[in-house]
Every structure is written in structure tokens, then in C-alpha cells.
Coordinates of C-alpha atoms in Angstrom, one line a residue:
Chain A
A230 CA -24.9 16.5 20.3
Q231 CA -21.4 17.0 19.3
S232 CA -20.6 18.1 15.7
V233 CA -17.5 19.2 13.7
T234 CA -17.6 21.7 10.9
Q235 CA -14.7 22.0 8.5
L236 CA -15.3 25.3 6.8
D237 CA -13.6 24.7 3.5
S238 CA -14.2 21.6 1.4
Q239 CA -11.2 22.4 -0.9
V240 CA -8.2 24.4 -0.5
P241 CA -5.9 24.9 -3.5
V242 CA -2.5 26.3 -2.5
F243 CA 1.0 26.8 -4.3
E244 CA 4.1 24.9 -3.2
E245 CA 5.9 26.6 -0.3
A246 CA 3.1 28.8 0.6
P247 CA 1.6 28.7 4.0
V248 CA -1.9 27.1 4.6
E249 CA -4.6 27.0 7.2
L250 CA -7.3 24.5 7.4
R251 CA -10.2 25.5 9.6
C252 CA -12.2 23.4 12.1
N253 CA -14.9 24.3 14.4
Y254 CA -16.6 22.0 16.9
S255 CA -19.7 22.1 19.0
S256 CA -19.8 20.4 22.4
S257 CA -21.0 21.4 25.9
V258 CA -18.5 19.1 27.6
S259 CA -14.7 18.5 27.4
V260 CA -13.3 17.3 24.2
Y261 CA -10.4 15.6 22.7
L262 CA -9.5 16.9 19.2
F263 CA -7.6 15.3 16.3
W264 CA -6.5 15.9 12.8
Y265 CA -6.2 12.9 10.6
V266 CA -4.7 12.8 6.9
Q267 CA -6.0 10.6 4.3
Y268 CA -4.0 9.9 1.1
P269 CA -5.6 8.4 -1.9
N270 CA -6.7 4.9 -1.5
Q271 CA -5.3 4.7 2.1
G272 CA -6.7 4.6 5.5
L273 CA -6.5 7.6 8.2
Q274 CA -3.1 8.5 9.5
L275 CA -3.1 10.5 12.6
L276 CA -1.5 14.0 12.2
L277 CA -1.7 15.4 15.8
K278 CA -4.0 15.4 18.8
Y279 CA -5.2 17.7 21.6
L280 CA -6.0 15.9 24.9
S281 CA -5.0 18.4 27.5
G282 CA -2.2 20.9 28.4
S283 CA -0.7 23.4 25.9
T284 CA -3.1 24.7 23.5
L285 CA -0.5 24.6 20.6
V286 CA 0.1 21.0 19.5
K287 CA 2.7 19.9 16.9
G288 CA 2.3 16.8 14.8
I289 CA 4.1 15.1 12.0
N290 CA 5.2 16.5 8.6
G291 CA 5.4 19.9 10.1
F292 CA 1.9 20.5 10.8
E293 CA 0.6 22.2 14.0
A294 CA -2.8 23.1 15.5
E295 CA -4.1 25.5 18.0
F296 CA -7.1 24.7 20.4
N297 CA -9.1 27.7 21.2
K298 CA -11.8 26.9 23.7
S299 CA -13.5 30.3 23.6
Q300 CA -14.0 30.0 19.9
T301 CA -14.4 26.3 19.7
S302 CA -11.8 25.9 17.0
F303 CA -9.0 23.6 16.2
H304 CA -7.5 25.1 13.0
L305 CA -4.6 23.1 11.3
R306 CA -1.6 25.1 9.9
K307 CA 1.6 24.6 8.2
P308 CA 4.0 27.3 7.2
S309 CA 5.3 25.9 4.0
V310 CA 3.6 23.1 2.2
H311 CA 4.9 20.4 -0.3
I312 CA 3.4 18.7 -3.2
S313 CA 3.4 15.6 -1.0
D314 CA 0.8 17.3 1.4
T315 CA -1.8 16.8 -1.3
A316 CA -4.3 14.8 0.5
E317 CA -7.8 15.0 2.2
Y318 CA -7.7 16.2 5.9
F319 CA -10.2 15.4 8.6
C320 CA -10.8 17.1 11.8
A321 CA -12.4 14.9 14.6
V322 CA -13.6 15.2 18.0
S323 CA -13.9 12.6 20.7
V324 CA -16.0 13.4 23.7
G325 CA -14.5 12.7 27.2
N326 CA -13.9 9.4 28.9
N327 CA -17.5 8.6 29.4
Q328 CA -18.4 8.8 25.7
G329 CA -16.5 6.1 24.6
G330 CA -14.1 7.8 22.6
K331 CA -15.9 7.2 19.3
L332 CA -14.9 9.9 16.9
I333 CA -17.2 12.4 15.3
F334 CA -15.6 13.7 11.9
G335 CA -15.9 16.8 9.8
Q336 CA -16.7 16.5 6.1
G337 CA -13.0 16.8 5.2
T338 CA -10.9 19.5 3.4
E339 CA -9.2 18.5 0.2
L340 CA -5.9 20.1 0.1
S341 CA -4.2 20.4 -3.3
V342 CA -0.8 21.6 -3.6
K343 CA 0.3 22.9 -7.0
P344 CA 3.9 23.5 -8.3
Chain B
G142 CA 5.2 -2.8 15.0
A143 CA 2.2 -4.1 13.0
G144 CA -0.6 -1.7 12.5
V145 CA -4.5 -2.3 12.2
S146 CA -5.1 -4.9 9.3
Q147 CA -8.3 -5.6 7.4
S148 CA -9.5 -8.1 5.0
P149 CA -10.4 -8.2 2.4
S150 CA -9.2 -5.1 0.8
N151 CA -11.7 -5.2 -1.8
K152 CA -15.2 -7.0 -1.9
V153 CA -17.6 -7.0 -4.6
T154 CA -20.9 -8.7 -3.9
E155 CA -24.5 -8.9 -5.4
K156 CA -27.4 -7.2 -3.8
G157 CA -28.9 -9.6 -1.2
K158 CA -25.8 -11.4 -0.3
D159 CA -24.2 -11.4 3.1
V160 CA -20.5 -10.2 3.6
E161 CA -18.1 -10.5 6.5
L162 CA -15.3 -8.0 7.0
R163 CA -12.5 -8.8 9.3
C164 CA -10.3 -6.4 11.4
D165 CA -7.1 -7.3 13.2
P166 CA -6.3 -4.5 15.7
I167 CA -2.8 -3.7 17.1
S168 CA -1.8 -6.1 19.7
G169 CA -2.7 -4.9 23.2
H170 CA -5.3 -2.3 22.1
T171 CA -8.4 -2.9 24.2
A172 CA -10.7 -0.5 22.2
L173 CA -11.9 -1.4 18.6
Y174 CA -14.1 0.7 16.4
W175 CA -15.7 0.5 13.1
Y176 CA -16.5 3.3 10.8
R177 CA -17.9 3.7 7.3
Q178 CA -16.8 6.1 4.7
S179 CA -19.0 7.0 1.7
L180 CA -19.3 10.0 -0.7
G181 CA -22.7 11.0 0.5
Q182 CA -22.3 10.6 4.4
G183 CA -18.6 11.1 4.9
L184 CA -17.1 9.3 7.9
E185 CA -19.6 7.7 10.2
F186 CA -19.2 5.8 13.4
L187 CA -20.8 2.3 13.4
I188 CA -19.9 0.3 16.6
Y189 CA -17.3 0.2 19.3
F190 CA -16.0 -2.4 21.5
Q191 CA -14.1 -1.8 24.9
G192 CA -12.6 -5.0 26.7
N193 CA -15.4 -7.2 28.0
S194 CA -18.2 -4.3 28.1
A195 CA -21.3 -4.5 26.1
P196 CA -20.4 -2.8 22.6
D197 CA -21.8 0.5 21.8
K198 CA -23.9 -0.2 18.7
S199 CA -25.4 3.2 18.4
G200 CA -24.0 3.9 15.0
L201 CA -25.3 0.8 13.1
P202 CA -27.7 2.0 10.4
S203 CA -30.0 -0.9 10.5
D204 CA -30.4 -4.4 11.9
R205 CA -28.7 -5.8 8.8
F206 CA -25.5 -4.9 10.5
S207 CA -23.9 -6.7 13.4
A208 CA -20.3 -7.1 14.7
E209 CA -18.5 -9.1 17.1
R210 CA -15.2 -9.2 18.8
T211 CA -13.8 -12.6 19.7
G212 CA -11.3 -13.1 22.6
G213 CA -10.9 -9.1 22.9
S214 CA -8.9 -9.1 19.7
V215 CA -10.2 -9.7 16.1
S216 CA -13.5 -8.3 15.0
T217 CA -15.8 -9.1 12.2
L218 CA -18.5 -6.9 10.8
T219 CA -21.3 -8.6 9.2
I220 CA -23.8 -7.1 6.6
Q221 CA -26.8 -9.2 5.7
R222 CA -28.9 -9.0 2.6
T223 CA -26.6 -6.3 1.4
Q224 CA -28.1 -3.2 -0.5
Q225 CA -26.5 -0.9 -2.9
E226 CA -26.4 1.8 -0.4
D227 CA -24.1 -0.2 1.8
S228 CA -21.3 0.4 -0.9
A229 CA -18.6 2.3 0.9
V230 CA -15.3 1.8 2.5
Y231 CA -15.4 0.2 6.0
L232 CA -12.6 1.3 8.2
C233 CA -11.5 -0.4 11.5
A234 CA -9.6 1.5 14.3
S235 CA -8.0 0.4 17.6
S236 CA -6.8 2.5 20.5
L237 CA -4.9 1.6 23.8
T238 CA -7.8 2.7 25.7
R239 CA -11.3 4.3 24.9
S240 CA -10.2 7.8 25.2
K241 CA -6.9 7.9 23.4
E242 CA -6.0 8.3 19.8
Q243 CA -7.2 5.7 17.3
Y244 CA -5.2 4.0 14.8
F245 CA -6.9 3.0 11.4
G246 CA -6.5 0.3 9.2
P247 CA -6.4 0.6 5.3
G248 CA -10.0 -0.2 5.0
T249 CA -12.3 -2.6 3.0
R250 CA -13.8 -1.2 -0.1
L251 CA -17.2 -3.0 -0.4
T252 CA -19.2 -2.7 -3.7
V253 CA -22.6 -4.0 -4.0
T254 CA -23.8 -4.6 -7.5

């Protein structure tokens, strides 16, 4: 069975500092990987996705992530965070075409950006 | 263009009552998903519709939960005889095809008293 582990439940960071939110997944088949962001009292917004091709993917709001198949990781990074990046971030995996595309989510990482 | 919409945004109901939650997917999206978000369980898949295929109901927690999708568009999630543990935010998502990125609605916050 597939699973997703987000290694940090909370990440506090100062404004303009770099940040990395860690995500590891387990799957024996090919996967599609996603990061979503959830602002307070809102739904999930897609940040970026890895479907195939280049292992370094760029998303919205200056975020990027790198797919590492050997380490089964998909860590999210941003070189300089803003106060407005304060939100909860979810890593998710969708397992191939034959699996229907349903998403398995990690438990979320709460990013708190302080001035 | 218009995103995924859900109604109501908030629903408070008494234990034992039935509730219906509605989802309008993005026009042209063939796949529709329901998820539940709760403090204890995080984000959980409930059910998935793809075109005219039989839905994948593997995530439904009990037979009190059911969903339908009419005309390949609007979907309704029904919870019968609600229990306090059903309190959660119910999220709907749609995607162009079943293996592409999903776009989420704002959710319905269900509170069972």
C-alpha cells in the first residue's frame, strides 16, 4: 500500500530565510507527486506537481520540489519565505493510471513564518 | 474560469439526522473525488467517480455514507444517521482525467451536535 510521510509537523522560520519541507513516500509502482497548500479556512491549492520528465519541478509562489526516486522523496523548498507563506502544506501521491488517481496525503506540515 | 464549488459552506446538524453535501466540479472535468479532513485522521479519500464507470467507493467509512453523480457533473454526498465522529470538513475535487492534478473546492464544514 502507498503511504506518505511528512517528517515535520511544524516548521517555524523567520521571514526571508530559506525553508525545506520534507516528504517521503512508499510505493512499489510509479507515482505522481503533488504539493498542496491550505490557507486558514480555505480549500487546497495546488502548488506544484511531478508527473514525469525533469525531476526538479517549479510551482507557484516561488516554490520548487525535487523528485528523488532512489530516496523516494519529494521535498519542497523555497529560497526566501514571506509572511504570506504561513499555511499548512500537504504532500500527496497518486498512484498511476490504473489506480484511479485518488490521492494519498501526508499528515501536513504547518509552516509558520515570523517577522 | 469557475472553480469547484461546494454547498453549503457550513452545516450544523443533530446526531441521527441525514445530511446532503453538494459539489459542482469544473466544467469538462470527467473525474470527481470526495475527501474528508478531520483533526484526528487528516485528509482521507472517500469516493471517486470517473465518467460512466462504476465509482470507487473503497474509502467510504461505513454504509451510512453514499454518493452519486448525476449527468456526469454535479455530485451529492449523503450521510445518513449522522454521528459526532462524522464532524469534519468534506472536500470535493475534480480533474480533467483520472490521473491528472486535482482541483479542490472550499469544502463543507459539517458539525454534528
